[in-house]
Coordinates of C-alpha atoms and ligand atoms in Angstrom, one line a residue:
M131 CA 137.0 94.4 108.4
E132 CA 133.7 93.0 109.8
E133 CA 130.9 93.2 107.3
I134 CA 127.3 92.9 108.2
I135 CA 123.8 93.4 106.6
L136 CA 121.9 96.4 108.0
I137 CA 118.1 96.0 107.6
K138 CA 115.5 98.8 108.0
L139 CA 112.0 97.7 108.9
G140 CA 109.1 98.8 106.6
E141 CA 105.5 99.3 107.5
I142 CA 106.0 97.3 110.7
V143 CA 107.0 100.4 112.4
L144 CA 103.4 101.7 112.2
K145 CA 101.9 98.6 113.9
G146 CA 101.6 99.9 117.4
L147 CA 100.8 97.2 119.9
N148 CA 101.3 94.4 117.4
R149 CA 104.7 95.6 116.5
R150 CA 106.5 93.0 118.7
S151 CA 104.8 90.1 117.0
F152 CA 105.5 91.6 113.6
E153 CA 109.2 92.0 114.4
D154 CA 109.4 88.5 115.9
T155 CA 107.9 87.0 112.7
L156 CA 110.3 88.9 110.5
I157 CA 113.3 87.8 112.5
K158 CA 112.0 84.2 112.4
N159 CA 111.6 84.4 108.6
L160 CA 115.1 85.9 108.2
R161 CA 116.6 83.2 110.4
N162 CA 115.0 80.4 108.4
R163 CA 115.8 82.0 105.0
L164 CA 119.4 83.1 105.8
S165 CA 120.3 79.6 106.9
K166 CA 120.7 78.9 103.2
A167 CA 123.5 81.4 103.0
G168 CA 125.5 80.3 106.1
K169 CA 125.5 81.1 109.9
F170 CA 124.2 84.5 110.7
N171 CA 123.5 86.1 114.0
I172 CA 120.3 88.2 113.7
K173 CA 119.4 90.9 116.2
I174 CA 117.1 93.8 116.4
A175 CA 117.6 97.2 118.1
Q176 CA 115.9 100.6 117.4
S177 CA 114.0 99.5 114.3
T178 CA 117.1 98.1 112.7
I179 CA 118.0 94.5 112.2
T180 CA 121.6 93.4 111.9
A181 CA 122.6 90.1 110.3
E182 CA 126.1 89.3 111.2
P183 CA 128.0 86.5 109.5
Q184 CA 129.5 84.1 112.0
D185 CA 132.3 82.7 109.9
A186 CA 134.0 83.1 106.5
E187 CA 131.8 80.5 104.9
C188 CA 128.8 82.9 104.8
D189 CA 127.7 83.9 101.3
M190 CA 127.0 87.6 101.6
E191 CA 125.8 87.9 98.0
L192 CA 123.2 85.2 98.5
A193 CA 122.3 86.6 101.9
C194 CA 121.6 90.0 100.3
E195 CA 119.5 88.5 97.6
I196 CA 117.5 86.7 100.2
V197 CA 117.0 89.8 102.3
G198 CA 116.0 91.7 99.2
K199 CA 113.1 89.2 98.7
T200 CA 111.9 89.2 102.3
F201 CA 108.7 91.1 103.0
G202 CA 108.6 93.6 105.9
I203 CA 111.8 95.3 104.9
A204 CA 112.0 98.9 103.6
A205 CA 115.7 99.0 102.8
Y206 CA 118.9 97.1 103.4
S207 CA 122.6 97.5 102.8
R208 CA 125.9 95.9 103.4
A209 CA 127.8 97.8 106.1
C210 CA 131.1 97.7 108.0
K211 CA 131.5 97.8 111.7
A212 CA 133.8 100.4 113.2
E213 CA 134.7 101.2 116.8
K214 CA 133.0 104.1 118.4
N215 CA 135.7 106.6 118.0
I216 CA 136.2 109.1 115.2
G217 CA 139.6 107.8 114.2
D218 CA 138.3 104.3 113.5
I219 CA 135.2 105.7 111.8
Q220 CA 137.3 107.8 109.5
R221 CA 139.7 104.9 108.6
T222 CA 136.9 102.4 108.1
A223 CA 134.9 104.7 105.9
A224 CA 137.9 105.4 103.6
E225 CA 138.9 101.7 103.4
Y226 CA 135.5 100.0 103.3
L227 CA 134.1 102.2 100.5
A228 CA 137.5 102.6 98.7
Q229 CA 136.2 101.3 95.3
E230 CA 133.1 103.5 95.3
L231 CA 135.0 106.5 96.4
E232 CA 137.7 105.9 93.8
D233 CA 135.0 105.7 91.0
A234 CA 132.9 108.7 92.2
E235 CA 133.5 112.4 91.4
S236 CA 131.5 113.8 94.3
F237 CA 130.3 112.6 97.7
K238 CA 128.8 113.6 101.0
V239 CA 128.7 112.1 104.5
E240 CA 125.6 111.6 106.5
A241 CA 125.6 110.7 110.1
K242 CA 122.9 109.1 112.3
R243 CA 123.4 109.1 115.9
S244 CA 121.1 106.7 117.8
D245 CA 123.5 106.8 120.7
K246 CA 122.9 110.3 121.9
K247 CA 125.7 110.1 124.4
F248 CA 128.4 109.8 121.7
E249 CA 130.9 112.5 122.1
L250 CA 130.4 114.1 118.7
K251 CA 127.2 115.5 117.2
S252 CA 126.1 114.5 113.7
P253 CA 127.5 117.6 111.9
Q254 CA 130.9 117.1 113.5
I255 CA 131.0 113.4 112.5
C256 CA 130.2 114.4 108.9
E257 CA 132.8 117.1 108.9
L258 CA 135.6 115.0 110.3
T259 CA 134.8 112.0 108.2
G260 CA 134.4 114.0 105.1
G261 CA 137.6 115.9 105.7
Y262 CA 139.5 112.6 106.1
I263 CA 138.0 111.2 102.9
L264 CA 139.0 114.3 101.0
E265 CA 142.6 113.9 102.1
K266 CA 142.7 110.3 101.0
Y267 CA 140.8 110.8 97.7
P268 CA 141.8 114.3 96.6
H269 CA 140.0 113.9 93.2
L270 CA 136.6 114.0 95.1
R271 CA 134.5 117.1 95.7
V272 CA 131.8 117.5 98.3
D273 CA 128.3 117.8 96.8
V274 CA 125.5 117.8 99.4
R275 CA 122.7 118.0 96.8
K276 CA 123.4 115.3 94.2
P277 CA 126.5 113.4 95.3
D278 CA 127.6 110.3 93.3
I279 CA 127.9 108.5 96.6
T280 CA 126.6 109.1 100.1
V281 CA 128.7 107.7 102.9
T282 CA 126.5 107.0 105.9
V283 CA 127.8 106.7 109.4
E284 CA 125.4 105.2 112.0
V285 CA 126.5 105.5 115.6
R286 CA 124.6 102.9 117.6
D287 CA 124.8 101.4 121.1
F288 CA 127.8 99.1 120.7
C289 CA 129.5 100.2 117.6
A290 CA 129.3 102.4 114.5
Y291 CA 128.4 101.2 111.0
I292 CA 129.6 102.6 107.8
R293 CA 127.7 102.1 104.6
G294 CA 127.2 103.3 101.1
E295 CA 123.8 103.6 99.4
A296 CA 120.9 101.5 100.8
I297 CA 119.0 99.2 98.5
K298 CA 115.2 99.3 98.4
G299 CA 113.7 96.3 100.1
A300 CA 110.7 94.1 99.1
G301 CA 108.3 96.2 101.2
G302 CA 105.0 94.6 102.5
I303 CA 104.6 92.9 105.8
P304 CA 106.3 89.7 107.1
V305 CA 104.8 86.5 105.7
G306 CA 102.9 84.7 108.5
T307 CA 101.5 87.9 110.0
G308 CA 98.5 88.0 107.6
G309 CA 97.0 84.5 108.2
K310 CA 96.9 81.6 105.7
A311 CA 95.3 81.3 102.3
A312 CA 95.1 78.8 99.4
I313 CA 96.3 80.1 96.0
L314 CA 94.7 78.4 92.9
I315 CA 97.8 78.2 90.8
S316 CA 98.0 77.5 87.1
G317 CA 101.0 77.8 84.8
G318 CA 99.9 81.2 83.5
I319 CA 101.1 84.7 84.1
D320 CA 98.5 85.8 86.5
S321 CA 98.2 83.4 89.4
P322 CA 102.0 83.5 90.4
V323 CA 101.6 87.3 90.5
A324 CA 98.5 86.9 92.6
A325 CA 100.4 84.6 95.0
Y326 CA 103.3 87.1 95.3
T327 CA 100.9 90.0 95.8
M328 CA 99.1 88.3 98.7
A329 CA 102.3 87.0 100.3
K330 CA 103.5 90.6 100.3
R331 CA 100.6 91.4 102.6
G332 CA 101.8 88.8 105.1
V333 CA 99.7 85.9 103.9
E334 CA 101.3 82.4 104.2
L335 CA 100.4 80.3 101.2
T336 CA 99.2 76.8 100.4
A337 CA 99.0 76.0 96.6
V338 CA 96.3 74.1 94.8
H339 CA 96.8 73.0 91.2
F340 CA 94.3 71.1 89.0
A341 CA 95.7 68.7 86.5
S342 CA 93.9 66.6 83.9
P343 CA 96.2 63.9 82.6
P344 CA 96.5 62.8 79.9
Y345 CA 95.1 66.0 78.5
T346 CA 97.6 67.9 80.6
S347 CA 101.2 66.6 80.8
Q348 CA 103.6 65.9 83.7
R349 CA 105.8 68.7 82.3
A350 CA 102.9 71.2 82.6
E351 CA 102.7 70.3 86.3
E352 CA 106.5 70.6 86.7
K353 CA 106.3 74.0 85.2
V354 CA 103.8 75.0 87.9
C355 CA 106.3 73.7 90.5
R356 CA 109.1 75.8 89.0
L357 CA 106.8 78.9 89.1
L358 CA 106.0 78.2 92.8
E359 CA 109.7 77.7 93.6
I360 CA 110.3 81.3 92.2
V361 CA 107.3 82.6 94.2
S362 CA 108.6 80.9 97.3
G363 CA 111.7 83.1 97.2
Y364 CA 109.3 85.8 98.4
A365 CA 106.5 83.8 100.0
G366 CA 108.5 81.2 101.8
R367 CA 108.0 77.4 101.9
M368 CA 104.6 76.0 101.0
N369 CA 102.7 72.9 100.2
M370 CA 101.3 72.3 96.8
Y371 CA 98.4 70.0 96.3
T372 CA 97.8 68.6 92.8
V373 CA 94.1 67.7 92.3
P374 CA 93.2 65.0 89.7
F375 CA 90.6 66.8 87.6
T376 CA 90.2 64.5 84.6
E377 CA 87.1 62.6 85.7
I378 CA 85.3 65.9 86.6
Q379 CA 86.1 67.6 83.3
E380 CA 85.0 64.5 81.3
Q381 CA 81.8 64.3 83.2
I382 CA 81.0 68.0 82.7
K383 CA 81.7 67.6 79.0
E384 CA 79.5 64.6 78.7
K385 CA 76.5 65.8 80.8
C386 CA 76.3 69.6 80.7
P387 CA 75.6 72.1 78.0
E388 CA 78.8 73.1 76.2
E389 CA 78.5 76.9 76.9
L390 CA 78.4 76.2 80.7
F391 CA 81.4 74.0 80.7
T392 CA 83.9 76.5 82.0
I393 CA 81.7 78.0 84.7
I394 CA 80.8 74.6 86.1
M395 CA 84.4 73.5 86.0
R396 CA 85.3 76.6 87.9
R397 CA 82.7 75.9 90.5
F398 CA 84.3 72.5 91.1
M399 CA 87.7 74.2 91.4
M400 CA 86.4 76.5 94.1
R401 CA 84.6 73.7 96.1
I402 CA 87.6 71.5 96.1
S403 CA 90.0 74.3 96.9
E404 CA 87.9 75.4 99.8
R405 CA 88.1 71.8 101.2
I406 CA 91.8 71.7 100.8
A407 CA 92.1 75.2 102.3
R408 CA 90.1 74.3 105.4
E409 CA 92.2 71.1 106.0
N410 CA 95.3 73.2 105.8
D411 CA 94.1 75.9 108.2
C412 CA 93.6 78.5 105.5
S413 CA 90.9 81.1 105.8
A414 CA 90.6 82.4 102.3
L415 CA 91.2 81.5 98.6
I416 CA 93.3 83.5 96.1
T417 CA 92.9 83.5 92.3
G418 CA 94.7 85.4 89.5
E419 CA 91.4 86.6 87.9
S420 CA 91.2 90.0 86.3
L421 CA 87.8 91.4 85.5
G422 CA 86.8 90.9 81.9
Q423 CA 90.0 89.1 80.8
V424 CA 88.1 86.0 79.6
A425 CA 84.5 84.8 79.6
S426 CA 84.8 83.2 83.1
Q427 CA 86.0 86.5 84.6
T428 CA 82.9 88.7 84.1
I429 CA 81.0 89.9 87.1
K430 CA 78.2 87.5 86.4
A431 CA 80.5 84.5 86.0
I432 CA 82.5 85.4 89.1
G433 CA 79.1 85.6 91.0
C434 CA 78.2 82.1 89.9
T435 CA 81.6 80.7 91.0
D436 CA 81.9 82.6 94.3
I437 CA 78.6 81.4 95.6
V438 CA 79.7 77.8 96.0
C439 CA 82.3 78.7 98.6
D440 CA 82.0 79.9 102.1
M441 CA 85.2 81.7 102.6
P442 CA 86.6 85.0 101.3
V443 CA 88.1 84.8 97.8
F444 CA 90.9 87.3 97.2
R445 CA 91.5 88.4 93.6
P446 CA 94.3 90.8 94.0
L447 CA 94.6 91.4 90.2
I448 CA 90.9 92.1 89.6
G449 CA 91.4 95.7 88.6
M450 CA 94.6 95.3 86.7
D451 CA 95.4 95.3 83.0
K452 CA 97.5 92.5 81.5
D453 CA 100.4 94.9 81.0
E454 CA 100.4 95.9 84.6
I455 CA 100.4 92.2 85.6
V456 CA 103.3 91.5 83.2
V457 CA 105.4 94.2 84.8
I458 CA 105.1 92.5 88.2
S459 CA 105.6 89.1 86.6
R460 CA 108.9 90.3 85.0
K461 CA 110.0 92.0 88.2
I462 CA 109.6 88.9 90.4
G463 CA 111.1 86.6 87.7
T464 CA 108.1 84.4 86.8
F465 CA 107.4 85.7 83.4
E466 CA 109.8 83.7 81.3
T467 CA 108.6 80.5 82.9
S468 CA 104.9 81.5 82.6
I469 CA 105.1 81.9 78.9
E470 CA 106.5 78.5 78.2
P471 CA 103.9 76.8 76.1
Y472 CA 102.3 74.1 78.2
E473 CA 98.7 73.1 78.4
D474 CA 96.4 73.9 81.4
C475 CA 93.3 72.1 82.4
C476 CA 91.4 75.3 81.7
T477 CA 92.3 75.0 78.0
V478 CA 91.0 71.4 77.8
F479 CA 87.5 71.1 76.3
T480 CA 87.0 74.9 76.2
P481 CA 83.7 75.8 74.6
K482 CA 83.6 77.8 71.4
H483 CA 81.0 80.2 72.9
P484 CA 81.2 80.3 76.7
R485 CA 78.4 82.1 78.5
T486 CA 79.7 85.5 79.6
K487 CA 76.5 86.2 81.6
P488 CA 75.6 82.8 83.1
V489 CA 72.4 82.6 85.1
L490 CA 72.8 80.9 88.4
K491 CA 69.5 78.9 88.1
Y492 CA 70.5 77.3 84.8
V493 CA 74.0 76.6 86.0
E494 CA 72.7 74.8 89.0
Q495 CA 70.2 72.9 86.9
A496 CA 72.9 71.7 84.6
E497 CA 75.1 70.7 87.5
N498 CA 72.2 68.5 88.9
E499 CA 73.1 66.1 86.1
L500 CA 76.4 65.4 88.0
D501 CA 77.0 63.7 91.3
C502 CA 79.0 66.7 92.6
E503 CA 79.7 65.2 96.0
A504 CA 81.0 61.9 94.9
L505 CA 83.2 63.6 92.2
T506 CA 84.6 66.1 94.7
E507 CA 85.3 63.3 97.3
R508 CA 87.1 61.1 94.7
A509 CA 89.3 64.1 93.7
L510 CA 90.1 64.8 97.3
E511 CA 91.0 61.2 98.0
N512 CA 93.7 61.3 95.3
L513 CA 95.6 64.5 96.1
K514 CA 99.3 64.6 95.5
L515 CA 101.5 66.7 97.8
T516 CA 104.6 68.5 96.6
R517 CA 106.8 70.5 99.0
I518 CA 107.9 73.8 97.6
G519 CA 110.9 75.8 98.7
F520 CA 112.7 73.0 100.6
G521 CA 115.3 72.5 97.9
E522 CA 114.0 69.1 97.1
N523 CA 112.5 69.6 93.6
Ligands
ATP9 P1 96.6 82.5 84.8 O1 97.5 83.3 84.1 O2 96.8 82.6 86.3 O3 96.5 81.1 84.4 P2 94.4 83.2 83.2 O4 94.3 84.5 82.8 O5 94.9 82.2 82.3 O6 95.1 83.1 84.6 P3 92.1 81.4 83.7 O7 92.8 80.3 83.0 O8 90.7 81.7 83.5 O9 92.9 82.8 83.6 O10 92.2 81.2 85.3 C1 91.8 82.1 86.2 C2 92.3 81.7 87.6 O11 91.9 80.4 87.9 C3 93.8 81.6 87.6 O12 94.4 82.8 87.8 C4 94.1 80.6 88.7 O13 93.9 81.3 90.0 C5 92.9 79.7 88.6 N1 93.3 78.5 87.8 C6 93.3 78.4 86.4 N2 93.8 77.2 86.0 C7 94.1 76.5 87.2 C8 94.6 75.3 87.5 N3 94.9 74.4 86.5 N4 94.8 74.9 88.8 C9 94.5 75.8 89.8 N5 94.0 77.0 89.5 C10 93.8 77.4 88.3
MG10 MG1 95.4 80.1 82.8

């Protein structure tokens, strides 16, 4: 029996004139990603992609896991090829879904006929296939409302496919169709979720992480890499730049009022991230901020940080509660890693009483005590690049 993966496109189908380029990007993404699971032949016809293993080495379990994390897909399922005659369709359905039919008490057959020239109409395909299954599995009864299993027969141009239940896909639109943006990534719960959320809307990511050794450890940075590896299962490969932040933080601590420490530090993060973003062809920044979560995430504080940078800053979690963010974090598999207790540069030198309503004029005055340009340049000269999602880490 020849098994394949049947993939149904998501929102792409609505894209009108851009549809071709969306489809091409999705196919390119699938080709890249599925190469990890073996040799697959990937084709598209009538809003359905088929991924067909080319040899016995192909790992179908892994392939399905990869497909399940690829944005732009509404649903997918493993399916079996049958010849386009009712005899082969009947036999294949009864054999391919043997285990599921054995375990079920009720079933129904659904037919989809994209080849309108096929000799039988959908109701006849259902009736004949259902009748055959009932003969082979006499314990079953037909239930068209709430069956334990739905057997689907899809008659297409060159063959028919038989499948059981489809699995819900990752949704979204294909990564690469939404431009590029730089995610400011920490080891916390929020920023990996922000990264995932924007990748879901087709954005290709570059990651920026600020590290302050010796206040932050090598292991804290490794944790960030591990988080990004998980995110890259959805978002695809990306570069991560680690920015040396120690000197900047020490200078702010030494020369600026304590209550403005965090806000000034965040302004440096934005400036430096914007430079890295531009050099990597990114047109926006992304953060994991959520309004009111901490002192630096009030409207006034965000106003004071946003103003130093000239590109859009996306904050996909801005209106979400922590519980809602945690639900996504668990779903995508980053939560357990995020809660490992490692330090972040944001927790170094944190003031006891940070300003929640900083006034821009005073922030700028305080910053004048620093040589912002030289500090920024020095940090940018000493970036470290780590490649994520290449199986190297
Ligand atoms: P997270 O869970 O993402 O760490 P948080 O609730 O702890 O967020 P903050 O520590 O105030 O909030 O950070 C807000 C945002 O700033 C983060 O979501 C992230 O986008 C960015 N950020 C924080 N620390 C770093 C860092 N070390 N490097 C890069 N970006 C960071
Ligand atoms: Mg944090």
